[in-house]
Amino acid sequence: MQSSNELIEIKDKLWNGSINVRILMGDDNIKDPKEFLITVYRNSYFPIYFPSVITYFQKYNEKIKYMPVWLEYETVPIKWNLPIGVLYDLLHLSSIVQNREDSSWTLTLRFSDDYPTDQVIPFTYTDVDNSVNYNKSLKEVVVNQLKQSCFVINGNSKPIMNLSEKDSDELWNSIRIHNLKSFNQINKKIIPIQKKFQKLPVKIYIPGSATIIHAPIYPYSDSGEAVLLRDILEEYLPDLMSSNNETLGSIYIHGINVETIINKDIIDVWELFKHLDNFLYIIVLFSTYSTI
């Protein structure tokens, strides 16, 4: 078990983990694709960066300021409501594991009246100058996800619903400007003390599969024993474990292969690796190329 100082250091590194992204402007009227290079936090959301991206690209097409944008990876629209690191691991990690691509991520920025609302949550708010207000839509979605995780953890949403207006604003601003200290000060009011959790909010994704395992997890068994990460994977993904108790794939959290901690208590794994919406996102690669 790590010391408190070691845990603080790990959480700080996870919070500040980043990805290099190359964004191409998807505009058929421009012969040479324009690109924007940016480093983004894994534990953040793409719409936070959209204003900077749009400011850069609008010199090539002014319409982009007034039309909601979306990102695509290999022609597939990206769900901006998921943390960037989760999207990266879900869509791009397997290519890195197979050595087909490097760690940087190339995406295409799209904008048109034909927004892919069947795949991506639309942006519905505008500012006084009729430009798209990405911040308001993102805040609405993230706060809703925090309410969902709060309900799972506490059995109700009262802790987050009872936050003062000041605390609610500070919580959102800490996410927007990526301030860990400020975030922790408010988030601890949502999470019960002394690990008195009802359940743990966990989501498991399998690249290449439409299946999402949204699993509220009991941290302790009926007999009072701590539930392990292995127990969760065996219950929801029985094909992941071989007859000799070895894993037939690789398990990633925050882009880290966590097979070495598969026998750790799920409550400790959640506490250390949860994202800023308080969900634990687990990515499982099943193919033979995932054994790294």
Short mmCIF file of C-alpha atoms in Angstrom, two decimals:
data_model
loop_
_atom_site.label_atom_id
_atom_site.label_comp_id
_atom_site.label_asym_id
_atom_site.label_seq_id
_atom_site.Cartn_x
_atom_site.Cartn_y
_atom_site.Cartn_z
CA MET A 1 0.00 0.00 0.00
CA GLN A 2 1.38 3.39 -0.97
CA SER A 3 1.98 6.13 1.59
CA SER A 4 -0.29 9.17 1.58
CA ASN A 5 2.44 11.25 -0.08
CA GLU A 6 2.86 8.64 -2.82
CA LEU A 7 -0.90 8.58 -3.43
CA ILE A 8 -0.97 12.36 -3.69
CA GLU A 9 1.86 12.23 -6.22
CA ILE A 10 0.10 9.55 -8.29
CA LYS A 11 -3.18 11.49 -8.29
CA ASP A 12 -1.34 14.63 -9.34
CA LYS A 13 0.29 12.78 -12.26
CA LEU A 14 -3.04 11.30 -13.33
CA TRP A 15 -4.72 14.70 -13.15
CA ASN A 16 -2.00 16.30 -15.27
CA GLY A 17 -1.59 13.48 -17.79
CA SER A 18 -1.73 14.84 -21.33
CA ILE A 19 -2.04 13.86 -25.00
CA ASN A 20 -0.63 15.51 -28.10
CA VAL A 21 -3.41 16.08 -30.63
CA ARG A 22 -3.18 17.15 -34.27
CA ILE A 23 -6.45 18.61 -35.52
CA LEU A 24 -7.08 18.93 -39.26
CA MET A 25 -9.71 21.29 -40.61
CA GLY A 26 -12.28 19.28 -42.55
CA ASP A 27 -13.28 21.80 -45.20
CA ASP A 28 -13.61 20.66 -48.82
CA ASN A 29 -13.18 24.25 -50.01
CA ILE A 30 -9.59 24.34 -48.73
CA LYS A 31 -7.11 22.52 -50.96
CA ASP A 32 -4.36 22.09 -48.38
CA PRO A 33 -5.72 20.82 -45.04
CA LYS A 34 -4.87 23.21 -42.24
CA GLU A 35 -3.72 21.77 -38.95
CA PHE A 36 -3.73 22.85 -35.33
CA LEU A 37 -1.38 21.22 -32.82
CA ILE A 38 -2.43 21.17 -29.19
CA THR A 39 -1.61 19.35 -25.95
CA VAL A 40 -4.74 18.45 -23.99
CA TYR A 41 -5.31 16.98 -20.55
CA ARG A 42 -6.51 13.39 -20.49
CA ASN A 43 -8.79 14.20 -17.56
CA SER A 44 -10.65 16.94 -19.39
CA TYR A 45 -13.12 17.42 -22.26
CA PHE A 46 -12.68 18.51 -25.86
CA PRO A 47 -15.27 21.35 -25.77
CA ILE A 48 -13.03 23.17 -23.28
CA TYR A 49 -10.50 23.49 -26.10
CA PHE A 50 -12.96 24.24 -28.91
CA PRO A 51 -12.79 28.05 -28.53
CA SER A 52 -9.00 28.00 -29.03
CA VAL A 53 -9.29 25.63 -31.98
CA ILE A 54 -12.03 27.71 -33.59
CA THR A 55 -10.12 30.96 -33.07
CA TYR A 56 -7.25 29.45 -35.04
CA PHE A 57 -9.33 27.99 -37.88
CA GLN A 58 -11.81 30.84 -38.36
CA LYS A 59 -9.22 32.80 -40.34
CA TYR A 60 -9.69 30.15 -43.04
CA ASN A 61 -13.48 30.02 -42.75
CA GLU A 62 -15.42 32.53 -40.64
CA LYS A 63 -18.53 30.34 -40.61
CA ILE A 64 -16.90 27.97 -38.15
CA LYS A 65 -17.54 30.43 -35.31
CA TYR A 66 -21.31 30.24 -35.77
CA MET A 67 -21.75 26.54 -36.53
CA PRO A 68 -21.39 23.80 -33.91
CA VAL A 69 -18.30 21.71 -34.54
CA TRP A 70 -17.46 18.09 -33.86
CA LEU A 71 -14.35 15.96 -34.07
CA GLU A 72 -13.92 12.78 -36.06
CA TYR A 73 -11.43 9.95 -35.81
CA GLU A 74 -11.18 7.85 -38.96
CA THR A 75 -14.51 9.37 -40.16
CA VAL A 76 -16.30 8.43 -36.90
CA PRO A 77 -17.76 11.32 -34.83
CA ILE A 78 -16.31 11.50 -31.32
CA LYS A 79 -18.56 11.65 -28.26
CA TRP A 80 -17.33 14.81 -26.56
CA ASN A 81 -19.18 14.03 -23.31
CA LEU A 82 -16.51 11.43 -22.42
CA PRO A 83 -13.15 12.44 -20.90
CA ILE A 84 -10.47 12.90 -23.55
CA GLY A 85 -8.27 10.16 -22.13
CA VAL A 86 -11.12 7.66 -22.22
CA LEU A 87 -11.79 8.52 -25.88
CA TYR A 88 -8.10 8.18 -26.69
CA ASP A 89 -7.83 4.76 -25.04
CA LEU A 90 -11.09 3.55 -26.55
CA LEU A 91 -10.38 4.68 -30.12
CA HIS A 92 -6.61 4.97 -30.53
CA LEU A 93 -4.86 2.81 -27.92
CA SER A 94 -5.12 -0.43 -29.89
CA SER A 95 -3.28 1.19 -32.83
CA ILE A 96 -0.42 2.12 -30.53
CA VAL A 97 -0.30 -1.36 -29.02
CA GLN A 98 -0.03 -2.81 -32.52
CA ASN A 99 2.68 -0.26 -33.39
CA ARG A 100 0.55 0.96 -36.32
CA GLU A 101 0.58 4.57 -35.13
CA ASP A 102 2.53 6.79 -32.75
CA SER A 103 1.15 8.17 -29.51
CA SER A 104 -0.01 11.49 -30.99
CA TRP A 105 -3.62 11.57 -32.13
CA THR A 106 -4.81 13.00 -35.45
CA LEU A 107 -8.43 14.15 -35.56
CA THR A 108 -10.55 16.04 -38.08
CA LEU A 109 -12.65 19.06 -37.15
CA ARG A 110 -16.02 19.14 -38.92
CA PHE A 111 -18.72 21.79 -39.11
CA SER A 112 -21.94 21.91 -41.11
CA ASP A 113 -25.69 22.26 -40.78
CA ASP A 114 -25.90 18.47 -40.85
CA TYR A 115 -24.69 17.86 -37.29
CA PRO A 116 -24.49 14.11 -36.41
CA THR A 117 -27.02 14.30 -33.57
CA ASP A 118 -27.61 10.55 -33.79
CA GLN A 119 -24.04 9.97 -32.58
CA VAL A 120 -22.99 13.12 -30.73
CA ILE A 121 -24.78 15.33 -28.21
CA PRO A 122 -25.61 18.61 -29.99
CA PHE A 123 -24.58 22.05 -28.75
CA THR A 124 -27.76 24.07 -28.32
CA TYR A 125 -26.62 27.31 -26.68
CA THR A 126 -25.34 30.50 -28.31
CA ASP A 127 -23.83 33.75 -27.08
CA VAL A 128 -25.16 37.25 -27.82
CA ASP A 129 -23.08 37.41 -31.01
CA ASN A 130 -24.67 34.12 -32.18
CA SER A 131 -21.43 32.17 -31.71
CA VAL A 132 -21.78 28.70 -30.21
CA ASN A 133 -21.50 28.51 -26.41
CA TYR A 134 -19.65 25.22 -25.87
CA ASN A 135 -18.98 25.91 -22.20
CA LYS A 136 -22.67 25.99 -21.23
CA SER A 137 -23.49 22.69 -22.96
CA LEU A 138 -20.44 20.99 -21.48
CA LYS A 139 -21.23 22.24 -17.98
CA GLU A 140 -24.77 20.90 -18.27
CA VAL A 141 -23.56 17.45 -19.33
CA VAL A 142 -20.71 17.15 -16.80
CA VAL A 143 -22.87 18.30 -13.89
CA ASN A 144 -25.46 15.71 -14.89
CA GLN A 145 -22.76 13.01 -14.89
CA LEU A 146 -21.63 14.17 -11.44
CA LYS A 147 -25.22 13.86 -10.25
CA GLN A 148 -25.37 10.31 -11.62
CA SER A 149 -22.15 9.26 -9.89
CA CYS A 150 -23.23 11.01 -6.69
CA PHE A 151 -26.45 8.98 -6.69
CA VAL A 152 -24.52 5.73 -7.11
CA ILE A 153 -22.02 6.59 -4.37
CA ASN A 154 -24.47 7.93 -1.79
CA GLY A 155 -27.76 6.30 -2.72
CA ASN A 156 -29.12 9.78 -3.52
CA SER A 157 -28.00 13.03 -5.16
CA LYS A 158 -28.42 15.25 -2.09
CA PRO A 159 -24.69 15.98 -1.54
CA ILE A 160 -24.27 17.63 -4.94
CA MET A 161 -27.77 19.12 -5.03
CA ASN A 162 -27.14 20.75 -1.63
CA LEU A 163 -23.93 22.48 -2.70
CA SER A 164 -24.09 26.24 -2.36
CA GLU A 165 -24.11 28.32 -5.53
CA LYS A 166 -20.55 29.38 -4.73
CA ASP A 167 -19.39 25.78 -4.33
CA SER A 168 -21.19 24.71 -7.51
CA ASP A 169 -19.51 27.49 -9.47
CA GLU A 170 -16.13 26.68 -7.95
CA LEU A 171 -16.54 22.99 -8.80
CA TRP A 172 -17.26 23.77 -12.43
CA ASN A 173 -14.48 26.36 -12.70
CA SER A 174 -11.99 23.89 -11.23
CA ILE A 175 -12.90 21.48 -14.03
CA ARG A 176 -12.80 24.18 -16.68
CA ILE A 177 -9.38 25.58 -15.67
CA HIS A 178 -8.07 22.19 -14.50
CA ASN A 179 -7.31 23.09 -10.88
CA LEU A 180 -6.89 19.92 -8.80
CA LYS A 181 -6.71 21.59 -5.39
CA SER A 182 -9.89 23.55 -5.94
CA PHE A 183 -11.63 20.50 -7.41
CA ASN A 184 -10.74 18.30 -4.41
CA GLN A 185 -11.99 20.89 -1.93
CA ILE A 186 -15.49 20.76 -3.38
CA ASN A 187 -15.58 17.14 -4.55
CA LYS A 188 -14.92 15.88 -1.02
CA LYS A 189 -18.31 17.32 -0.08
CA ILE A 190 -19.90 14.94 -2.59
CA ILE A 191 -18.00 11.79 -1.61
CA PRO A 192 -18.80 10.32 1.84
CA ILE A 193 -16.10 10.20 4.48
CA GLN A 194 -14.54 6.99 5.82
CA LYS A 195 -15.38 5.15 2.60
CA LYS A 196 -19.05 4.69 3.51
CA PHE A 197 -20.04 4.17 -0.10
CA GLN A 198 -23.34 2.65 -1.20
CA LYS A 199 -21.85 1.58 -4.54
CA LEU A 200 -19.04 2.63 -6.86
CA PRO A 201 -19.74 4.12 -10.32
CA VAL A 202 -17.78 2.08 -12.86
CA LYS A 203 -17.93 1.94 -16.67
CA ILE A 204 -16.17 -0.71 -18.74
CA TYR A 205 -15.50 -0.20 -22.46
CA ILE A 206 -14.26 -2.68 -25.05
CA PRO A 207 -12.70 -1.09 -28.17
CA GLY A 208 -14.49 -2.20 -31.33
CA SER A 209 -17.63 -3.13 -29.42
CA ALA A 210 -20.79 -1.10 -28.97
CA THR A 211 -21.27 -2.70 -25.56
CA ILE A 212 -20.79 -0.45 -22.54
CA ILE A 213 -20.89 -2.05 -19.12
CA HIS A 214 -22.35 0.54 -16.77
CA ALA A 215 -21.92 -1.22 -13.48
CA PRO A 216 -22.70 0.23 -10.04
CA ILE A 217 -20.37 -1.91 -7.94
CA TYR A 218 -20.78 -2.96 -4.32
CA PRO A 219 -17.33 -2.44 -2.74
CA TYR A 220 -17.89 -5.26 -0.26
CA SER A 221 -19.41 -8.72 -0.56
CA ASP A 222 -22.33 -9.94 1.54
CA SER A 223 -19.78 -11.50 3.91
CA GLY A 224 -18.01 -8.16 4.35
CA GLU A 225 -14.94 -9.00 2.27
CA ALA A 226 -13.52 -6.33 -0.02
CA VAL A 227 -14.40 -6.84 -3.69
CA LEU A 228 -11.33 -6.91 -5.94
CA LEU A 229 -10.83 -5.45 -9.39
CA ARG A 230 -10.41 -9.06 -10.55
CA ASP A 231 -13.83 -9.94 -9.12
CA ILE A 232 -15.47 -7.20 -11.18
CA LEU A 233 -13.79 -8.28 -14.41
CA GLU A 234 -14.63 -11.95 -13.81
CA GLU A 235 -18.28 -11.09 -13.17
CA TYR A 236 -18.85 -8.80 -16.14
CA LEU A 237 -16.24 -10.14 -18.57
CA PRO A 238 -15.85 -13.86 -17.81
CA ASP A 239 -14.11 -14.46 -21.17
CA LEU A 240 -11.25 -12.23 -20.03
CA MET A 241 -9.94 -14.83 -17.58
CA SER A 242 -8.41 -18.14 -18.70
CA SER A 243 -8.84 -21.48 -16.97
CA ASN A 244 -5.48 -21.04 -15.23
CA ASN A 245 -6.55 -17.63 -13.90
CA GLU A 246 -4.51 -15.57 -16.35
CA THR A 247 -5.95 -12.59 -18.20
CA LEU A 248 -6.59 -12.99 -21.94
CA GLY A 249 -6.36 -9.30 -22.62
CA SER A 250 -5.04 -6.07 -21.18
CA ILE A 251 -6.81 -3.75 -18.79
CA TYR A 252 -6.19 -0.01 -19.02
CA ILE A 253 -7.16 2.87 -16.79
CA HIS A 254 -5.94 6.37 -17.66
CA GLY A 255 -3.86 4.75 -20.41
CA ILE A 256 -2.00 2.61 -17.87
CA ASN A 257 -1.91 -1.18 -18.02
CA VAL A 258 -3.23 -2.07 -14.55
CA GLU A 259 -2.85 -5.85 -14.68
CA THR A 260 -0.37 -5.64 -11.79
CA ILE A 261 -3.09 -4.29 -9.48
CA ILE A 262 -5.86 -6.63 -10.59
CA ASN A 263 -5.96 -8.13 -7.09
CA LYS A 264 -6.37 -4.75 -5.38
CA ASP A 265 -9.61 -3.75 -3.66
CA ILE A 266 -11.93 -2.10 -6.17
CA ILE A 267 -12.63 0.67 -3.67
CA ASP A 268 -8.92 1.59 -3.62
CA VAL A 269 -8.67 1.38 -7.42
CA TRP A 270 -11.71 3.63 -7.78
CA GLU A 271 -10.41 6.12 -5.22
CA LEU A 272 -7.08 6.43 -7.00
CA PHE A 273 -8.14 6.28 -10.66
CA LYS A 274 -11.62 7.84 -10.77
CA HIS A 275 -12.09 10.60 -13.34
CA LEU A 276 -13.34 14.08 -12.55
CA ASP A 277 -16.96 12.98 -12.97
CA ASN A 278 -16.22 10.39 -10.23
CA PHE A 279 -16.68 7.45 -12.61
CA LEU A 280 -13.98 4.81 -12.95
CA TYR A 281 -13.47 4.11 -16.66
CA ILE A 282 -11.88 0.77 -17.56
CA ILE A 283 -10.77 -0.09 -21.10
CA VAL A 284 -10.29 -3.77 -21.95
CA LEU A 285 -8.38 -4.91 -25.06
CA PHE A 286 -9.24 -8.52 -25.84
CA SER A 287 -7.14 -9.21 -28.96
CA THR A 288 -3.77 -11.00 -29.00
CA TYR A 289 -2.00 -7.71 -29.72
CA SER A 290 -3.00 -6.41 -26.28
CA THR A 291 -0.57 -8.54 -24.28
CA ILE A 292 1.89 -5.82 -23.28
#
